[in-house]
Short mmCIF file of C-alpha atoms and ligand atoms in Angstrom, two decimals:
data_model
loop_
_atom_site.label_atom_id
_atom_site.label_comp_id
_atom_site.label_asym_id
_atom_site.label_seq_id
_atom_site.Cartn_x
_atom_site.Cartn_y
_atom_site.Cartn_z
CA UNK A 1 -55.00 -43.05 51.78
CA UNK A 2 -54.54 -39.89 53.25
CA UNK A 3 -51.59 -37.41 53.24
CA UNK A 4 -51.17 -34.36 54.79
CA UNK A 5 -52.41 -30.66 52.98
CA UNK A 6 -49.26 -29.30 53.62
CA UNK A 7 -47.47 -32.15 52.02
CA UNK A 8 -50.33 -32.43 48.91
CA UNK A 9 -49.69 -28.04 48.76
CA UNK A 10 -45.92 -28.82 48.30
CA UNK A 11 -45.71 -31.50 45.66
CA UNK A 12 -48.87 -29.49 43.44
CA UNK A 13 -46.81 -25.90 43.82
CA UNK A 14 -43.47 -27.83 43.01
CA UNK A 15 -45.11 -29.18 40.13
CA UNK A 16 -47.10 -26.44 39.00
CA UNK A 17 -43.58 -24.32 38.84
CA UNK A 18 -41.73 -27.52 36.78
CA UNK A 19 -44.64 -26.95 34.29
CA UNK A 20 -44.53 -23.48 34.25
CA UNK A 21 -40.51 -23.53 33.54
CA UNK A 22 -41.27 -26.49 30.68
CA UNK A 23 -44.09 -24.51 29.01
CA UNK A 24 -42.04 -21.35 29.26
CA UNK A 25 -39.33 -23.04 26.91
CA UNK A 26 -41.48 -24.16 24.88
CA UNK A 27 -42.74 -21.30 23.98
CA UNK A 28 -39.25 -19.76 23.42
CA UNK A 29 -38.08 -22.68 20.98
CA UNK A 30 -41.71 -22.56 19.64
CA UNK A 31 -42.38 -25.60 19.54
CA UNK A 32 -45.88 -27.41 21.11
CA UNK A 33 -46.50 -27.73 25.01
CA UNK A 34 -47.30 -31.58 24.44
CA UNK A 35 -43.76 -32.53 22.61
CA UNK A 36 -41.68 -32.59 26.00
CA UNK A 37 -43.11 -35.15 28.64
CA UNK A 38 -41.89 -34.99 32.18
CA UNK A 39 -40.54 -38.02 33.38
CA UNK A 40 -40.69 -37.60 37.70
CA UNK A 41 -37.40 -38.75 38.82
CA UNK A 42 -38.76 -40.80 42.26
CA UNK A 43 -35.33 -42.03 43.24
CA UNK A 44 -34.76 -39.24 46.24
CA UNK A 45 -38.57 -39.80 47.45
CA UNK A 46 -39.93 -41.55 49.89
CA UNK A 47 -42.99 -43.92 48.94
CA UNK A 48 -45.56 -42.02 50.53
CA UNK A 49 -44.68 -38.63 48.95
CA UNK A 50 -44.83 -41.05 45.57
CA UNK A 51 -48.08 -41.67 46.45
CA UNK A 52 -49.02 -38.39 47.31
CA UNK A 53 -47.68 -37.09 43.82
CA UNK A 54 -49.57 -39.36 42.09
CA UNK A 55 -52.43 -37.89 43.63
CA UNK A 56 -51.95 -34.40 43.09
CA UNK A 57 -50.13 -35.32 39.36
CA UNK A 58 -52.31 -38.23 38.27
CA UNK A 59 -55.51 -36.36 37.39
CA UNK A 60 -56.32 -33.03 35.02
CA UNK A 61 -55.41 -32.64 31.30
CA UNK A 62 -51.27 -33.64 31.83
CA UNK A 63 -51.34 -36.42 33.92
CA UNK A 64 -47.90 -37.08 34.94
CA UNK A 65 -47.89 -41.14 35.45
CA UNK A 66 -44.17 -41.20 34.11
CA UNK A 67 -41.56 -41.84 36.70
CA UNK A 68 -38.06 -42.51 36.46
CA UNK A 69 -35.37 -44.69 39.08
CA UNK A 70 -31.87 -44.89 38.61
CA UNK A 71 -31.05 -48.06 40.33
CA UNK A 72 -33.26 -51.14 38.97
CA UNK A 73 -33.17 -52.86 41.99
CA UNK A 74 -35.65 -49.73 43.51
CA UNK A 75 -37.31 -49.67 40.16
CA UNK A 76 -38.42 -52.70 40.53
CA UNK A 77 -39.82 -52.81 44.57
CA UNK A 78 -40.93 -49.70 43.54
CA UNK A 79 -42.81 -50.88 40.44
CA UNK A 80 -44.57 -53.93 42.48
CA UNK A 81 -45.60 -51.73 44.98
CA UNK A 82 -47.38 -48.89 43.25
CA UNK A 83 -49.86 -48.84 40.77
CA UNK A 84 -49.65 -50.62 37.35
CA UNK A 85 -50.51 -47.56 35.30
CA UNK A 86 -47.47 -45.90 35.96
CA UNK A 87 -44.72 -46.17 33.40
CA UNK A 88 -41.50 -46.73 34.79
CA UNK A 89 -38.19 -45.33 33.49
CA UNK A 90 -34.98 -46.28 34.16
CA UNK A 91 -32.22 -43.57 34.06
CA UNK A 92 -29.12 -45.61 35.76
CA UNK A 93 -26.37 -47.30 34.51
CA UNK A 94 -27.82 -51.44 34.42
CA UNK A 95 -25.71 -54.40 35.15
CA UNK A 96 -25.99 -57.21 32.05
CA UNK A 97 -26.67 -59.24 35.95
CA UNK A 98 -30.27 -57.31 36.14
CA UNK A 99 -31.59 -56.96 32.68
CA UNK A 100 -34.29 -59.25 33.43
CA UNK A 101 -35.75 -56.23 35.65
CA UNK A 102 -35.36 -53.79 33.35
CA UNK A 103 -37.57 -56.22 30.68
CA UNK A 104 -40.53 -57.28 33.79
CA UNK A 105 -41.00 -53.28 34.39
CA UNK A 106 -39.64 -50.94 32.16
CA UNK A 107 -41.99 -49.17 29.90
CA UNK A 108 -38.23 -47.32 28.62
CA UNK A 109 -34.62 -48.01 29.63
CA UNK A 110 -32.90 -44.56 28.99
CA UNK A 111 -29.19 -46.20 29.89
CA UNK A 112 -28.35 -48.17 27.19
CA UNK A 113 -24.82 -47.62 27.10
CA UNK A 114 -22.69 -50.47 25.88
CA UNK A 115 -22.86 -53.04 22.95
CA UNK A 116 -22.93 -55.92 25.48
CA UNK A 117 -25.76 -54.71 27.33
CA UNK A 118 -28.01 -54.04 23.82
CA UNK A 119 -26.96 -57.78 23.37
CA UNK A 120 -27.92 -59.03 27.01
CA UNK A 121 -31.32 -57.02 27.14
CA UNK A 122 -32.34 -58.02 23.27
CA UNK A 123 -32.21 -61.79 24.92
CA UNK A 124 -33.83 -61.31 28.06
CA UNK A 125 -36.67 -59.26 26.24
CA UNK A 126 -36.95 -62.39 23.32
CA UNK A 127 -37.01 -64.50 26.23
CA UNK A 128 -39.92 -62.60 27.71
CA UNK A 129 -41.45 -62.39 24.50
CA UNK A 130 -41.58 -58.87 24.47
CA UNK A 131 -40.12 -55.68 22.33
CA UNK A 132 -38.76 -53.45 25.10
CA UNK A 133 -38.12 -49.56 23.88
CA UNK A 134 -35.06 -48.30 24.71
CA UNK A 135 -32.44 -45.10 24.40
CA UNK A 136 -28.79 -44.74 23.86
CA UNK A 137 -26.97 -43.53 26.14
CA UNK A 138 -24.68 -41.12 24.71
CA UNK A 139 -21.13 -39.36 26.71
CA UNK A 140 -21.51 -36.05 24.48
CA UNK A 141 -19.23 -34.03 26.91
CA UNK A 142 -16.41 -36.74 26.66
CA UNK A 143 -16.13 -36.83 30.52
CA UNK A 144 -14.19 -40.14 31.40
CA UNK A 145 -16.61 -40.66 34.48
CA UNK A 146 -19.58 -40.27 32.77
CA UNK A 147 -21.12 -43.89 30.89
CA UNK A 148 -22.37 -44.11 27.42
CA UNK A 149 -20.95 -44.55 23.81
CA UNK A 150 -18.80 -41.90 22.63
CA UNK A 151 -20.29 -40.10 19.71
CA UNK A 152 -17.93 -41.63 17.32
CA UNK A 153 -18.62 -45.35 18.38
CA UNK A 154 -22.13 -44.78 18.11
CA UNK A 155 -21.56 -43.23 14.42
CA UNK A 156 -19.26 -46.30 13.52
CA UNK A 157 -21.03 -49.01 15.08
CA UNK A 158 -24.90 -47.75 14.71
CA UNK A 159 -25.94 -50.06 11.58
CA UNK A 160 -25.01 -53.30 13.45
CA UNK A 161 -26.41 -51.71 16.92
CA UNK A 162 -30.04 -50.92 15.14
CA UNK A 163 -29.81 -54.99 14.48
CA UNK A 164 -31.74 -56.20 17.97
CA UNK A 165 -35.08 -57.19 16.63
CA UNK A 166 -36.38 -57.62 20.33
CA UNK A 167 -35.40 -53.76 21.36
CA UNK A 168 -37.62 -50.70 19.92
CA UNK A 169 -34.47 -48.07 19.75
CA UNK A 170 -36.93 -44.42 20.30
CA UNK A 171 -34.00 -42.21 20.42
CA UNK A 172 -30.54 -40.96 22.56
CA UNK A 173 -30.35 -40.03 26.05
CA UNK A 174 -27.40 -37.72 27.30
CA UNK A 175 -26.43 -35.77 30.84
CA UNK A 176 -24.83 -32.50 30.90
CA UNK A 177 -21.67 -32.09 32.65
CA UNK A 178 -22.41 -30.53 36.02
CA UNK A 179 -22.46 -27.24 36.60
CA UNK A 180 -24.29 -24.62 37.98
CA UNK A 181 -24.71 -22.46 35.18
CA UNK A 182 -27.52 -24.44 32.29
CA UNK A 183 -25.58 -22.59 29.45
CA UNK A 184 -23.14 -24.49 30.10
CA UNK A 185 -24.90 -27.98 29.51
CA UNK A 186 -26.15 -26.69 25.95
CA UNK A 187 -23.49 -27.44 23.63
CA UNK A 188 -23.78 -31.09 24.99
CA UNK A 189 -27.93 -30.74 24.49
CA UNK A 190 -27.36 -29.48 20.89
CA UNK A 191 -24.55 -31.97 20.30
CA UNK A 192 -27.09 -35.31 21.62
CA UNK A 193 -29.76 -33.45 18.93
CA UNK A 194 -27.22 -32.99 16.19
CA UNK A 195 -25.87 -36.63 16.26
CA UNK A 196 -29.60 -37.49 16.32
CA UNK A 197 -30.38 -35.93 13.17
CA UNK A 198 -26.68 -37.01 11.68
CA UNK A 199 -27.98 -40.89 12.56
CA UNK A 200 -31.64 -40.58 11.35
CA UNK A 201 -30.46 -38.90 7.80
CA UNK A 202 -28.64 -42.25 7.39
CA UNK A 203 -32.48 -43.57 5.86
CA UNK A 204 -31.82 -47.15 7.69
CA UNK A 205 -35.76 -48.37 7.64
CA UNK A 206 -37.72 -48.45 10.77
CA UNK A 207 -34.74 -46.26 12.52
CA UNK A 208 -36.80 -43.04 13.32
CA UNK A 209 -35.13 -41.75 16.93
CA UNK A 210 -37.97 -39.44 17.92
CA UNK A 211 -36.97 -39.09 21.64
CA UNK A 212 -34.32 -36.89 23.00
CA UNK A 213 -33.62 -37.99 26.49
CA UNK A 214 -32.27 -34.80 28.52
CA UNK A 215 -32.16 -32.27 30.80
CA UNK A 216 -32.56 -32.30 34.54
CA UNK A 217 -33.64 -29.80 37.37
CA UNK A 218 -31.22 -27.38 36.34
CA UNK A 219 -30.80 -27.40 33.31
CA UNK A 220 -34.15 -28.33 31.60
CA UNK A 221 -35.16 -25.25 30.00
CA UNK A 222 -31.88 -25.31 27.89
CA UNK A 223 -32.50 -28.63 27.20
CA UNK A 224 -36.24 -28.44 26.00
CA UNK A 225 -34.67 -25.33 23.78
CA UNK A 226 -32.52 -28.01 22.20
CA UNK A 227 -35.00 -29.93 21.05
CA UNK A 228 -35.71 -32.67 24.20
CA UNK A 229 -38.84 -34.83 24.07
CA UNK A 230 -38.41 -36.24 27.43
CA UNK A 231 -36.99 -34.59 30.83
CA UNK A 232 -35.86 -36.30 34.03
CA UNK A 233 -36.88 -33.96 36.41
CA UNK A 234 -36.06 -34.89 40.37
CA UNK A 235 -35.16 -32.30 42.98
CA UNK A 236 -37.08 -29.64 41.58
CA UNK A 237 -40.31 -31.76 42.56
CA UNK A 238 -39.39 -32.75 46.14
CA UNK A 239 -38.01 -29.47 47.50
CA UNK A 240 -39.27 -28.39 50.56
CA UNK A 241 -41.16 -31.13 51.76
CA UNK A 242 -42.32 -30.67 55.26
CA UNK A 243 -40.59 -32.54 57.91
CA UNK A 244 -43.43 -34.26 59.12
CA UNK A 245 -44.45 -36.14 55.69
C1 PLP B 301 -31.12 -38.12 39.49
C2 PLP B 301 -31.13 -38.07 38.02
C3 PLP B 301 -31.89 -37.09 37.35
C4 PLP B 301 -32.68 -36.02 38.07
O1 PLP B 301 -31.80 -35.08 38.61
P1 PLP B 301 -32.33 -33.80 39.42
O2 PLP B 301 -31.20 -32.87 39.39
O3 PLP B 301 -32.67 -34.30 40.79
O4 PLP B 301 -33.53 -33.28 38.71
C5 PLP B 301 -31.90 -37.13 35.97
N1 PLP B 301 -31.19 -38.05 35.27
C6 PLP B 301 -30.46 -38.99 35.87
C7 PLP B 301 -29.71 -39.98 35.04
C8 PLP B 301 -30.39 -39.03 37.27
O5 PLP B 301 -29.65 -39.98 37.87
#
């Protein structure tokens, strides 16, 4: 396959700048350039530019071969389509309807945000005989549009939720309240790190929560600062694509 230079320029300067900004803030929080992976939010792109990225992404000493959908229907066409190394993240609220496409081609669900669902994918995944990793999603900010336990359910409920042999709980995923100013999403990245470390001092064996799932295009930087391992980055990489690709 072929794509065109102007559209292979694009996606490697977009990129280049993403790292840039993510090794930046890592050096201010001092802390290593390898403990924040980019996860390439794909849901905005076309295929081809996909495929392009993987080309321009997929080879030097960061390969970037994690991408992230918000809509498992996509994920999945998506995931069929493309090649098998990529790891494929899913960011979206899921319907307990479609959690046997989360377990055929997730690598991580980010979106766990309800005690049914845990139940519904713990099932589908013994049924598939696999141990699917997951993250719970977590409503920090409080916002009543926003999915995800609330802080305090998570606290209340968390020995009985860690109790889903067939789910590998990594860690907690939040989103920042929009805004356009990324200060403004850092008492909700330091509150997602602080319940982390509240849960994880609880000693409950095999419970480690490594991964912090947060920050986007805007607000990544602050995020990283706050102690993310994983960001879902999407506009920032498809800006200014030409016309023609
Ligand atoms: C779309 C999306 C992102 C990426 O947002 P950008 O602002 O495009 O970087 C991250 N997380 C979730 C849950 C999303 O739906």
């Amino acid at each position: 396959m072929t794509f065109s230079e102007s559209l292979l320029n694009q996606l490697a300067a977009n990129l280049q700048q993403v790292r840039q900004r993510m090794h930046a803030a890592c050096l201010r929080s001092g802390r290593p350039s390898d403990a924040v992976r980019l996860v390439a939010v794909t849901k905005t792109a076309q295929v081809e530019w996909i495929r392009a990225f993987l080309q321009v992404a997929g080879s030097g000493p960061e390969p970037v071969i994690d991408l992230g959908e918000n809509r498992p229907q996509q994920l999945a066409s998506r995931s069929r389509e493309l090649p098998p190394s990529i790891r494929w993240h899913l960011i979206g609220h899921l319907q307990r309807n479609k959690v046997d496409l989360a377990v055929a081609h997730c690598s991580l669900v980010h979106s766990v945000d309800s005690e049914r669902l845990l139940q519904a994918l713990n099932a589908e995944a013994a049924k598939a005989q696999r141990r699917l990793p997951i993250l719970l999603e977590v409503n920090v900010s409080g916002e009543t549009q926003k999915h995800g336990f609330s802080p305090a359910e998570l606290e209340a409920r968390f020995e009985s939720l860690v109790q889903n042999p067939h789910l590998d709980l990594q860690g907690l995923m939040t989103m920042a309240p929009f805004a356009d100013d990324p200060e403004l999403a850092r008492p909700t990245f330091r509150g997602l790190r602080e319940l982390r470390d509240r849960l994880v001092s609880r000693g409950i064996p095999g419970v480690h929560l490594p991964h912090l799932s947060m920050g986007m295009s805007g607000d990544f930087e602050a995020a990283i600062e706050e102690g993310a391992t994983l960001v879902r980055v999407g506009s920032a990489l498809w800006d200014r694509i030409p016309p023609s690709a």
